[in-house]
PDB file of C-alpha atoms in Angstrom:
ATOM      1  CA  UNK A 120     111.830 129.101  -0.653  1.00 35.00           C
ATOM      2  CA  UNK A 121     108.102 128.442  -1.077  1.00 39.00           C
ATOM      3  CA  UNK A 122     106.742 125.171  -2.435  1.00 39.00           C
ATOM      4  CA  UNK A 123     105.978 126.571  -5.855  1.00 42.00           C
ATOM      5  CA  UNK A 124     109.475 127.897  -6.484  1.00 40.00           C
ATOM      6  CA  UNK A 125     111.011 124.759  -5.028  1.00 34.00           C
ATOM      7  CA  UNK A 126     109.042 122.614  -7.436  1.00 37.00           C
ATOM      8  CA  UNK A 127     110.113 124.730 -10.380  1.00 38.00           C
ATOM      9  CA  UNK A 128     113.783 124.887  -9.450  1.00 37.00           C
ATOM     10  CA  UNK A 129     114.462 121.472  -7.944  1.00 38.00           C
ATOM     11  CA  UNK A 130     115.440 118.285  -9.700  1.00 36.00           C
ATOM     12  CA  UNK A 131     112.783 115.647 -10.264  1.00 41.00           C
ATOM     13  CA  UNK A 132     113.589 113.556  -7.203  1.00 38.00           C
ATOM     14  CA  UNK A 133     113.603 116.593  -4.957  1.00 40.00           C
ATOM     15  CA  UNK A 134     110.282 117.700  -6.393  1.00 44.00           C
ATOM     16  CA  UNK A 135     108.810 114.274  -5.733  1.00 43.00           C
ATOM     17  CA  UNK A 136     109.944 114.497  -2.114  1.00 43.00           C
ATOM     18  CA  UNK A 137     108.193 117.860  -1.793  1.00 45.00           C
ATOM     19  CA  UNK A 138     105.013 116.308  -3.145  1.00 48.00           C
ATOM     20  CA  UNK A 139     105.058 113.530  -0.579  1.00 41.00           C
ATOM     21  CA  UNK A 140     105.636 116.008   2.216  1.00 38.00           C
ATOM     22  CA  UNK A 141     102.559 117.936   1.109  1.00 56.00           C
ATOM     23  CA  UNK A 142     100.287 114.904   0.904  1.00 59.00           C
ATOM     24  CA  UNK A 143     101.525 113.496   4.188  1.00 56.00           C
ATOM     25  CA  UNK A 144     100.181 116.563   6.006  1.00 50.00           C
ATOM     26  CA  UNK A 145      96.670 115.302   5.323  1.00 49.00           C
ATOM     27  CA  UNK A 146      95.558 112.429   7.566  1.00 44.00           C
ATOM     28  CA  UNK A 147      95.260 109.133   5.714  1.00 45.00           C
ATOM     29  CA  UNK A 148      92.474 106.977   7.108  1.00 38.00           C
ATOM     30  CA  UNK A 149      92.698 104.235   4.528  1.00 32.00           C
ATOM     31  CA  UNK A 150      91.877 101.494   7.004  1.00 32.00           C
ATOM     32  CA  UNK A 151      88.441 103.008   7.647  1.00 33.00           C
ATOM     33  CA  UNK A 152      87.801 104.576   4.252  1.00 33.00           C
ATOM     34  CA  UNK A 153      84.676 103.727   2.350  1.00 36.00           C
ATOM     35  CA  UNK A 154      84.030 104.447  -1.318  1.00 35.00           C
ATOM     36  CA  UNK A 155      83.091 108.039  -0.530  1.00 46.00           C
ATOM     37  CA  UNK A 156      85.626 108.521   2.242  1.00 42.00           C
ATOM     38  CA  UNK A 157      82.985 108.234   4.967  1.00 43.00           C
ATOM     39  CA  UNK A 158      81.425 111.007   7.061  1.00 45.00           C
ATOM     40  CA  UNK A 159      80.267 112.884   3.975  1.00 60.00           C
ATOM     41  CA  UNK A 160      83.801 113.090   2.646  1.00 72.00           C
ATOM     42  CA  UNK A 161      85.623 111.699  -0.351  1.00 94.00           C
ATOM     43  CA  UNK A 162      88.494 109.334  -1.011  1.00 97.00           C
ATOM     44  CA  UNK A 163      91.516 110.021  -3.186  1.00 98.00           C
ATOM     45  CA  UNK A 164      94.067 107.320  -3.952  1.00 98.00           C
ATOM     46  CA  UNK A 165      97.615 108.651  -4.395  1.00 97.00           C
ATOM     47  CA  UNK A 166     100.181 106.320  -5.953  1.00 97.00           C
ATOM     48  CA  UNK A 167     103.872 107.028  -6.474  1.00 96.00           C
ATOM     49  CA  UNK A 168     107.131 105.598  -7.783  1.00 95.00           C
ATOM     50  CA  UNK A 169     106.109 103.396 -10.669  1.00 96.00           C
ATOM     51  CA  UNK A 170     105.375 103.455 -14.353  1.00 97.00           C
ATOM     52  CA  UNK A 171     102.096 105.049 -15.388  1.00 98.00           C
ATOM     53  CA  UNK A 172     100.671 101.565 -15.944  1.00 98.00           C
ATOM     54  CA  UNK A 173     101.917 100.118 -12.650  1.00 98.00           C
ATOM     55  CA  UNK A 174     100.550 103.070 -10.703  1.00 98.00           C
ATOM     56  CA  UNK A 175      97.147 102.783 -12.349  1.00 99.00           C
ATOM     57  CA  UNK A 176      96.955  99.065 -11.627  1.00 99.00           C
ATOM     58  CA  UNK A 177      97.727  99.709  -7.981  1.00 98.00           C
ATOM     59  CA  UNK A 178      95.344 102.637  -7.724  1.00 98.00           C
ATOM     60  CA  UNK A 179      92.354 101.098  -9.463  1.00 98.00           C
ATOM     61  CA  UNK A 180      92.696  97.976  -7.324  1.00 98.00           C
ATOM     62  CA  UNK A 181      92.365 100.183  -4.242  1.00 98.00           C
ATOM     63  CA  UNK A 182      89.070 101.517  -5.617  1.00 98.00           C
ATOM     64  CA  UNK A 183      87.661  98.043  -6.180  1.00 97.00           C
ATOM     65  CA  UNK A 184      89.081  97.322  -9.632  1.00 98.00           C
ATOM     66  CA  UNK A 185      87.776  98.380 -13.022  1.00 98.00           C
ATOM     67  CA  UNK A 186      84.739  96.121 -12.588  1.00 98.00           C
ATOM     68  CA  UNK A 187      83.548  98.551  -9.902  1.00 98.00           C
ATOM     69  CA  UNK A 188      83.148 101.118 -12.689  1.00 98.00           C
ATOM     70  CA  UNK A 189      82.516  99.187 -15.911  1.00 98.00           C
ATOM     71  CA  UNK A 190      79.886  96.468 -16.310  1.00 98.00           C
ATOM     72  CA  UNK A 191      79.514  94.015 -19.215  1.00 98.00           C
ATOM     73  CA  UNK A 192      77.929  95.545 -22.300  1.00 98.00           C
ATOM     74  CA  UNK A 193      78.441  99.167 -21.311  1.00 99.00           C
ATOM     75  CA  UNK A 194      79.718 101.926 -23.599  1.00 98.00           C
ATOM     76  CA  UNK A 195      82.790 103.628 -22.170  1.00 99.00           C
ATOM     77  CA  UNK A 196      84.310 106.972 -23.098  1.00 99.00           C
ATOM     78  CA  UNK A 197      87.838 107.793 -21.969  1.00 99.00           C
ATOM     79  CA  UNK A 198      88.749 111.489 -22.139  1.00 98.00           C
ATOM     80  CA  UNK A 199      92.488 112.187 -21.898  1.00 98.00           C
ATOM     81  CA  UNK A 200      94.229 115.446 -22.666  1.00 97.00           C
ATOM     82  CA  UNK A 201      95.379 115.264 -26.309  1.00 97.00           C
ATOM     83  CA  UNK A 202      95.154 118.983 -26.933  1.00 95.00           C
ATOM     84  CA  UNK A 203      98.666 119.681 -28.144  1.00 95.00           C
ATOM     85  CA  UNK A 204     100.954 118.540 -30.935  1.00 96.00           C
ATOM     86  CA  UNK A 205     103.557 117.326 -28.468  1.00 96.00           C
ATOM     87  CA  UNK A 206     105.366 114.069 -27.766  1.00 95.00           C
ATOM     88  CA  UNK A 207     104.868 112.146 -24.508  1.00 95.00           C
ATOM     89  CA  UNK A 208     108.238 113.398 -23.261  1.00 95.00           C
ATOM     90  CA  UNK A 209     107.007 116.996 -23.500  1.00 94.00           C
ATOM     91  CA  UNK A 210     104.268 116.291 -20.915  1.00 93.00           C
ATOM     92  CA  UNK A 211     101.553 118.481 -22.468  1.00 93.00           C
ATOM     93  CA  UNK A 212      99.223 115.502 -22.977  1.00 96.00           C
ATOM     94  CA  UNK A 213      98.180 112.474 -20.951  1.00 98.00           C
ATOM     95  CA  UNK A 214     100.641 109.576 -20.862  1.00 98.00           C
ATOM     96  CA  UNK A 215      99.662 107.246 -23.748  1.00 98.00           C
ATOM     97  CA  UNK A 216     100.598 104.112 -21.808  1.00 98.00           C
ATOM     98  CA  UNK A 217      98.168 105.113 -19.064  1.00 99.00           C
ATOM     99  CA  UNK A 218      95.357 105.713 -21.560  1.00 99.00           C
ATOM    100  CA  UNK A 219      96.004 102.345 -23.196  1.00 99.00           C
ATOM    101  CA  UNK A 220      95.919 100.535 -19.850  1.00 99.00           C
ATOM    102  CA  UNK A 221      92.571 102.103 -18.993  1.00 99.00           C
ATOM    103  CA  UNK A 222      91.217 100.978 -22.369  1.00 99.00           C
ATOM    104  CA  UNK A 223      92.527  97.439 -21.833  1.00 99.00           C
ATOM    105  CA  UNK A 224      91.019  97.188 -18.368  1.00 99.00           C
ATOM    106  CA  UNK A 225      87.654  98.538 -19.514  1.00 99.00           C
ATOM    107  CA  UNK A 226      87.547  95.942 -22.289  1.00 99.00           C
ATOM    108  CA  UNK A 227      88.568  93.209 -19.851  1.00 99.00           C
ATOM    109  CA  UNK A 228      85.707  94.309 -17.572  1.00 98.00           C
ATOM    110  CA  UNK A 229      83.284  93.633 -20.420  1.00 99.00           C
ATOM    111  CA  UNK A 230      82.806  97.012 -22.084  1.00 99.00           C
ATOM    112  CA  UNK A 231      80.966  96.745 -25.389  1.00 98.00           C
ATOM    113  CA  UNK A 232      83.106  99.566 -26.757  1.00 98.00           C
ATOM    114  CA  UNK A 233      85.732 101.984 -25.501  1.00 99.00           C
ATOM    115  CA  UNK A 234      86.004 105.317 -27.290  1.00 99.00           C
ATOM    116  CA  UNK A 235      88.660 107.989 -26.789  1.00 99.00           C
ATOM    117  CA  UNK A 236      88.676 111.610 -27.958  1.00 98.00           C
ATOM    118  CA  UNK A 237      89.636 115.203 -27.243  1.00 97.00           C
ATOM    119  CA  UNK A 238      88.678 118.502 -28.833  1.00 96.00           C
ATOM    120  CA  UNK A 239      92.256 119.494 -29.535  1.00 95.00           C
ATOM    121  CA  UNK A 240      93.813 122.953 -29.629  1.00 94.00           C
ATOM    122  CA  UNK A 241      96.390 122.141 -32.313  1.00 94.00           C
ATOM    123  CA  UNK A 242      95.487 120.283 -35.533  1.00 96.00           C
ATOM    124  CA  UNK A 243      93.709 117.168 -34.331  1.00 96.00           C
ATOM    125  CA  UNK A 244      95.327 114.514 -36.512  1.00 97.00           C
ATOM    126  CA  UNK A 245      98.808 115.668 -35.528  1.00 97.00           C
ATOM    127  CA  UNK A 246      97.835 115.744 -31.851  1.00 97.00           C
ATOM    128  CA  UNK A 247      96.374 112.250 -31.959  1.00 98.00           C
ATOM    129  CA  UNK A 248      99.434 110.906 -33.769  1.00 98.00           C
ATOM    130  CA  UNK A 249     102.341 112.688 -32.082  1.00 98.00           C
ATOM    131  CA  UNK A 250     100.963 112.361 -28.556  1.00 98.00           C
ATOM    132  CA  UNK A 251     101.261 108.594 -29.019  1.00 98.00           C
ATOM    133  CA  UNK A 252      97.696 108.195 -27.796  1.00 98.00           C
ATOM    134  CA  UNK A 253      96.070 107.170 -31.070  1.00 98.00           C
ATOM    135  CA  UNK A 254      98.464 104.272 -31.671  1.00 98.00           C
ATOM    136  CA  UNK A 255      98.304 103.178 -28.032  1.00 99.00           C
ATOM    137  CA  UNK A 256      94.503 103.192 -27.933  1.00 99.00           C
ATOM    138  CA  UNK A 257      94.112 101.286 -31.196  1.00 98.00           C
ATOM    139  CA  UNK A 258      96.673  98.691 -30.079  1.00 99.00           C
ATOM    140  CA  UNK A 259      94.735  98.261 -26.826  1.00 99.00           C
ATOM    141  CA  UNK A 260      91.468  97.609 -28.672  1.00 98.00           C
ATOM    142  CA  UNK A 261      89.855 101.024 -28.305  1.00 98.00           C
ATOM    143  CA  UNK A 262      88.520 103.422 -30.918  1.00 98.00           C
ATOM    144  CA  UNK A 263      89.614 107.015 -31.487  1.00 98.00           C
ATOM    145  CA  UNK A 264      86.855 109.520 -32.230  1.00 97.00           C
ATOM    146  CA  UNK A 265      87.316 112.889 -33.885  1.00 95.00           C
ATOM    147  CA  UNK A 266      85.974 116.033 -32.245  1.00 95.00           C
ATOM    148  CA  UNK A 267      86.767 118.752 -34.765  1.00 93.00           C
ATOM    149  CA  UNK A 268      83.391 119.180 -36.511  1.00 93.00           C
ATOM    150  CA  UNK A 269      80.749 121.246 -34.709  1.00 93.00           C
ATOM    151  CA  UNK A 270      77.775 119.969 -36.723  1.00 93.00           C
ATOM    152  CA  UNK A 271      78.908 116.352 -36.820  1.00 94.00           C
ATOM    153  CA  UNK A 272      79.986 115.789 -33.225  1.00 96.00           C
ATOM    154  CA  UNK A 273      78.219 118.224 -30.883  1.00 96.00           C
ATOM    155  CA  UNK A 274      74.739 118.591 -29.391  1.00 97.00           C
ATOM    156  CA  UNK A 275      73.473 121.693 -27.605  1.00 96.00           C
ATOM    157  CA  UNK A 276      72.451 121.154 -24.001  1.00 96.00           C
ATOM    158  CA  UNK A 277      71.300 123.424 -21.209  1.00 95.00           C
ATOM    159  CA  UNK A 278      72.200 123.383 -17.533  1.00 94.00           C
ATOM    160  CA  UNK A 279      69.989 125.586 -15.320  1.00 94.00           C
ATOM    161  CA  UNK A 280      72.262 125.056 -12.298  1.00 93.00           C
ATOM    162  CA  UNK A 281      75.229 126.616 -14.098  1.00 95.00           C
ATOM    163  CA  UNK A 282      76.207 130.198 -13.329  1.00 95.00           C
ATOM    164  CA  UNK A 283      78.055 131.275 -16.487  1.00 94.00           C
ATOM    165  CA  UNK A 284      77.707 128.326 -18.870  1.00 95.00           C
ATOM    166  CA  UNK A 285      73.926 127.989 -19.074  1.00 95.00           C
ATOM    167  CA  UNK A 286      73.980 126.367 -22.523  1.00 95.00           C
ATOM    168  CA  UNK A 287      76.785 124.620 -24.364  1.00 95.00           C
ATOM    169  CA  UNK A 288      77.497 122.224 -27.194  1.00 96.00           C
ATOM    170  CA  UNK A 289      78.838 118.959 -25.798  1.00 96.00           C
ATOM    171  CA  UNK A 290      80.320 115.990 -27.649  1.00 97.00           C
ATOM    172  CA  UNK A 291      77.710 113.349 -28.482  1.00 97.00           C
ATOM    173  CA  UNK A 292      79.937 110.538 -27.197  1.00 97.00           C
ATOM    174  CA  UNK A 293      79.802 111.939 -23.665  1.00 97.00           C
ATOM    175  CA  UNK A 294      76.012 112.073 -23.808  1.00 96.00           C
ATOM    176  CA  UNK A 295      75.748 108.498 -25.086  1.00 97.00           C
ATOM    177  CA  UNK A 296      78.333 106.927 -22.756  1.00 98.00           C
ATOM    178  CA  UNK A 297      77.321 104.653 -19.914  1.00 98.00           C
ATOM    179  CA  UNK A 298      80.693 105.220 -18.260  1.00 98.00           C
ATOM    180  CA  UNK A 299      82.837 108.359 -18.466  1.00 98.00           C
ATOM    181  CA  UNK A 300      86.494 108.101 -17.409  1.00 99.00           C
ATOM    182  CA  UNK A 301      88.295 111.442 -17.156  1.00 98.00           C
ATOM    183  CA  UNK A 302      92.097 111.170 -17.552  1.00 99.00           C
ATOM    184  CA  UNK A 303      93.863 114.540 -17.563  1.00 98.00           C
ATOM    185  CA  UNK A 304      97.543 115.283 -17.263  1.00 97.00           C
ATOM    186  CA  UNK A 305      98.416 117.589 -14.381  1.00 97.00           C
ATOM    187  CA  UNK A 306     100.144 120.807 -15.449  1.00 93.00           C
ATOM    188  CA  UNK A 307     100.449 124.549 -15.098  1.00 92.00           C
ATOM    189  CA  UNK A 308      97.986 126.606 -17.115  1.00 87.00           C
ATOM    190  CA  UNK A 309      98.524 130.278 -17.897  1.00 79.00           C
ATOM    191  CA  UNK A 310      94.832 131.179 -17.762  1.00 79.00           C
ATOM    192  CA  UNK A 311      93.302 128.799 -15.227  1.00 82.00           C
ATOM    193  CA  UNK A 312      96.477 128.316 -13.149  1.00 87.00           C
ATOM    194  CA  UNK A 313      96.169 124.504 -13.176  1.00 95.00           C
ATOM    195  CA  UNK A 314      94.973 121.808 -15.536  1.00 91.00           C
ATOM    196  CA  UNK A 315      93.671 118.668 -13.859  1.00 95.00           C
ATOM    197  CA  UNK A 316      90.299 116.885 -13.769  1.00 96.00           C
ATOM    198  CA  UNK A 317      87.903 119.818 -14.166  1.00 96.00           C
ATOM    199  CA  UNK A 318      89.962 121.826 -16.639  1.00 94.00           C
ATOM    200  CA  UNK A 319      90.131 118.706 -18.843  1.00 94.00           C
ATOM    201  CA  UNK A 320      86.380 119.131 -19.404  1.00 93.00           C
ATOM    202  CA  UNK A 321      86.991 121.934 -21.870  1.00 92.00           C
ATOM    203  CA  UNK A 322      87.908 119.229 -24.373  1.00 94.00           C
ATOM    204  CA  UNK A 323      84.359 117.830 -24.443  1.00 94.00           C
ATOM    205  CA  UNK A 324      82.774 121.180 -25.369  1.00 94.00           C
ATOM    206  CA  UNK A 325      82.816 123.018 -28.679  1.00 93.00           C
ATOM    207  CA  UNK A 326      83.098 126.722 -27.812  1.00 89.00           C
ATOM    208  CA  UNK A 327      86.074 127.170 -25.521  1.00 84.00           C
ATOM    209  CA  UNK A 328      86.512 130.797 -26.554  1.00 83.00           C
ATOM    210  CA  UNK A 329      83.270 131.711 -24.767  1.00 90.00           C
ATOM    211  CA  UNK A 330      84.638 130.224 -21.550  1.00 90.00           C
ATOM    212  CA  UNK A 331      87.909 132.122 -21.760  1.00 87.00           C
ATOM    213  CA  UNK A 332      86.019 135.401 -22.241  1.00 86.00           C
ATOM    214  CA  UNK A 333      83.289 134.869 -19.635  1.00 86.00           C
ATOM    215  CA  UNK A 334      84.700 134.134 -16.183  1.00 90.00           C
ATOM    216  CA  UNK A 335      86.895 131.117 -16.968  1.00 93.00           C
ATOM    217  CA  UNK A 336      87.024 129.735 -13.390  1.00 92.00           C
ATOM    218  CA  UNK A 337      83.227 129.748 -13.143  1.00 96.00           C
ATOM    219  CA  UNK A 338      82.862 128.174 -16.585  1.00 95.00           C
ATOM    220  CA  UNK A 339      85.279 125.390 -15.616  1.00 94.00           C
ATOM    221  CA  UNK A 340      83.192 124.669 -12.527  1.00 95.00           C
ATOM    222  CA  UNK A 341      80.002 124.813 -14.603  1.00 95.00           C
ATOM    223  CA  UNK A 342      81.375 122.315 -17.144  1.00 94.00           C
ATOM    224  CA  UNK A 343      81.349 119.505 -14.619  1.00 93.00           C
ATOM    225  CA  UNK A 344      77.616 120.000 -14.037  1.00 95.00           C
ATOM    226  CA  UNK A 345      76.864 118.718 -17.534  1.00 94.00           C
ATOM    227  CA  UNK A 346      78.161 115.193 -16.910  1.00 94.00           C
ATOM    228  CA  UNK A 347      80.001 113.935 -13.851  1.00 94.00           C
ATOM    229  CA  UNK A 348      82.773 111.436 -14.540  1.00 97.00           C
ATOM    230  CA  UNK A 349      82.481 107.992 -13.028  1.00 98.00           C
ATOM    231  CA  UNK A 350      86.241 107.910 -12.485  1.00 98.00           C
ATOM    232  CA  UNK A 351      88.949 110.568 -12.540  1.00 98.00           C
ATOM    233  CA  UNK A 352      92.618 109.671 -13.009  1.00 99.00           C
ATOM    234  CA  UNK A 353      95.155 112.515 -12.819  1.00 98.00           C
ATOM    235  CA  UNK A 354      98.400 111.657 -14.593  1.00 98.00           C
ATOM    236  CA  UNK A 355     101.351 113.255 -12.799  1.00 97.00           C
ATOM    237  CA  UNK A 356     104.075 110.953 -14.059  1.00 97.00           C
ATOM    238  CA  UNK A 357     105.601 113.855 -15.976  1.00 95.00           C
ATOM    239  CA  UNK A 358     104.206 117.373 -15.641  1.00 94.00           C
ATOM    240  CA  UNK A 359     104.588 120.892 -17.036  1.00 92.00           C
ATOM    241  CA  UNK A 360     105.296 123.266 -14.133  1.00 91.00           C
ATOM    242  CA  UNK A 361     105.768 126.514 -16.100  1.00 85.00           C
ATOM    243  CA  UNK A 362     104.661 128.049 -19.400  1.00 84.00           C
ATOM    244  CA  UNK A 363     101.638 125.770 -19.501  1.00 77.00           C
ATOM    245  CA  UNK A 364      99.558 124.389 -20.976  1.00 81.00           C
ATOM    246  CA  UNK A 365     102.193 123.414 -23.570  1.00 77.00           C
ATOM    247  CA  UNK A 366     105.509 124.294 -21.996  1.00 81.00           C
ATOM    248  CA  UNK A 367     108.303 125.938 -23.946  1.00 86.00           C
ATOM    249  CA  UNK A 368     111.643 124.492 -22.821  1.00 86.00           C
ATOM    250  CA  UNK A 369     112.902 121.333 -21.144  1.00 89.00           C
ATOM    251  CA  UNK A 370     113.198 123.167 -17.832  1.00 87.00           C
ATOM    252  CA  UNK A 371     109.410 123.519 -17.765  1.00 89.00           C
ATOM    253  CA  UNK A 372     109.022 119.760 -17.279  1.00 92.00           C
ATOM    254  CA  UNK A 373     109.380 117.676 -14.105  1.00 92.00           C
ATOM    255  CA  UNK A 374     109.168 113.917 -13.760  1.00 94.00           C
ATOM    256  CA  UNK A 375     107.291 113.123 -10.550  1.00 94.00           C
ATOM    257  CA  UNK A 376     106.060 109.544 -11.105  1.00 96.00           C
ATOM    258  CA  UNK A 377     102.769 110.216  -9.362  1.00 96.00           C
ATOM    259  CA  UNK A 378      99.105 109.447  -9.990  1.00 98.00           C
ATOM    260  CA  UNK A 379      95.801 110.337  -8.321  1.00 98.00           C
ATOM    261  CA  UNK A 380      92.490 108.471  -8.656  1.00 98.00           C
ATOM    262  CA  UNK A 381      89.046 109.376  -7.315  1.00 98.00           C
ATOM    263  CA  UNK A 382      85.342 109.344  -8.026  1.00 98.00           C
ATOM    264  CA  UNK A 383      85.188 112.927  -6.748  1.00 98.00           C
ATOM    265  CA  UNK A 384      86.300 115.486  -9.349  1.00 98.00           C
ATOM    266  CA  UNK A 385      86.603 118.286  -6.790  1.00 98.00           C
ATOM    267  CA  UNK A 386      88.569 116.291  -4.226  1.00 98.00           C
ATOM    268  CA  UNK A 387      91.040 115.051  -6.826  1.00 98.00           C
ATOM    269  CA  UNK A 388      91.655 118.590  -8.084  1.00 97.00           C
ATOM    270  CA  UNK A 389      92.101 119.805  -4.516  1.00 97.00           C
ATOM    271  CA  UNK A 390      94.742 117.129  -3.982  1.00 97.00           C
ATOM    272  CA  UNK A 391      96.336 117.962  -7.331  1.00 96.00           C
ATOM    273  CA  UNK A 392      97.168 121.424  -5.992  1.00 96.00           C
ATOM    274  CA  UNK A 393      99.298 119.695  -3.375  1.00 94.00           C
ATOM    275  CA  UNK A 394     101.119 117.725  -6.049  1.00 94.00           C
ATOM    276  CA  UNK A 395     101.991 120.709  -8.215  1.00 93.00           C
ATOM    277  CA  UNK A 396     102.704 122.958  -5.239  1.00 92.00           C
ATOM    278  CA  UNK A 397      99.856 125.487  -5.292  1.00 93.00           C
ATOM    279  CA  UNK A 398      97.579 126.782  -2.590  1.00 94.00           C
ATOM    280  CA  UNK A 399      93.922 125.864  -2.959  1.00 95.00           C
ATOM    281  CA  UNK A 400      93.051 129.543  -3.344  1.00 94.00           C
ATOM    282  CA  UNK A 401      95.376 129.754  -6.358  1.00 94.00           C
ATOM    283  CA  UNK A 402      92.865 127.652  -8.324  1.00 96.00           C
ATOM    284  CA  UNK A 403      89.490 129.356  -7.744  1.00 95.00           C
ATOM    285  CA  UNK A 404      87.348 126.972  -9.794  1.00 94.00           C
ATOM    286  CA  UNK A 405      87.840 124.270  -7.153  1.00 97.00           C
ATOM    287  CA  UNK A 406      85.965 126.228  -4.475  1.00 96.00           C
ATOM    288  CA  UNK A 407      83.327 127.242  -7.021  1.00 97.00           C
ATOM    289  CA  UNK A 408      82.718 123.589  -7.909  1.00 97.00           C
ATOM    290  CA  UNK A 409      82.498 122.623  -4.248  1.00 97.00           C
ATOM    291  CA  UNK A 410      79.924 125.374  -3.707  1.00 96.00           C
ATOM    292  CA  UNK A 411      77.934 123.940  -6.625  1.00 96.00           C
ATOM    293  CA  UNK A 412      77.810 120.586  -4.838  1.00 95.00           C
ATOM    294  CA  UNK A 413      80.111 118.786  -7.262  1.00 96.00           C
ATOM    295  CA  UNK A 414      82.411 117.390  -4.596  1.00 97.00           C
ATOM    296  CA  UNK A 415      84.600 118.011  -1.575  1.00 97.00           C
ATOM    297  CA  UNK A 416      87.354 120.638  -1.419  1.00 96.00           C
ATOM    298  CA  UNK A 417      87.826 120.620   2.361  1.00 96.00           C
ATOM    299  CA  UNK A 418      91.044 118.697   3.056  1.00 95.00           C
ATOM    300  CA  UNK A 419      89.738 117.618   6.468  1.00 94.00           C
ATOM    301  CA  UNK A 420      86.993 115.669   4.678  1.00 96.00           C
ATOM    302  CA  UNK A 421      89.241 113.985   2.106  1.00 96.00           C
ATOM    303  CA  UNK A 422      90.646 110.566   2.904  1.00 96.00           C
ATOM    304  CA  UNK A 423      93.975 110.006   1.154  1.00 96.00           C
ATOM    305  CA  UNK A 424      95.040 106.424   0.554  1.00 96.00           C
ATOM    306  CA  UNK A 425      98.781 106.554  -0.198  1.00 96.00           C
ATOM    307  CA  UNK A 426     100.343 103.643  -2.074  1.00 97.00           C
ATOM    308  CA  UNK A 427     103.675 102.610  -3.571  1.00 95.00           C
ATOM    309  CA  UNK A 428     103.555 101.111  -7.069  1.00 91.00           C
TER     310      UNK A 428
END
């Protein structure tokens, strides 16, 4: 049985074991790792076996703490996946407890403001409410922004380096932010194969339909050229492994209790393929982004720091 079918058919604990076997095939050089992984490479922190909050605390500490990313007085934008009118248990959106912890830590690091938004697929108020993210963010001291009005929220920008997405309307909050923290949930996606750090970018742009009609993998890679995140956190506590991006039945969901963190959006997506059980070639936008100079997709140049929460 291949890794993909094993992940879909196994129980959660068995799936988690498969994940660890995948990641352990990549040499971990944590004792010599620098911020960028050294030798022109990149570092990814992989944390397992804890709550979403506990794993983030462990992972961010390994990257130097939130103060390595957020300085006093800065404006921070946190971009989770809130695209679907689903509960946390249905795994279509980012874990609300994780989002809240990121907001709390950014505020503790001295952020002047922490804003959170997503350009949702379902009706935005229902998504914000039923995902649990709105309540969690407000309780943590952050502010939810809407993203449903083209004229009110979006500014047209151009990107000459892009291949397919030469111009696009991007949310004003991303343009204005001093710090951009990208917090997707890992899951299967029917069109792009996998949602992780780069695919989450579609929620900061207005016209997603153009991307789906004009070489979606290339558009996903192009999106990250508009604004690189300062920190990427891939939530794999509970994931959709089939019928994504929403999932249809309980059997589509697996609880893995896993989390990835990295400054490198390409490296973290490359490692995410290991977590969900895909080959790198199954997710073509990763190689396209590496070719564009957005990060490292070569596993031999990625340092993996594996931690227990």
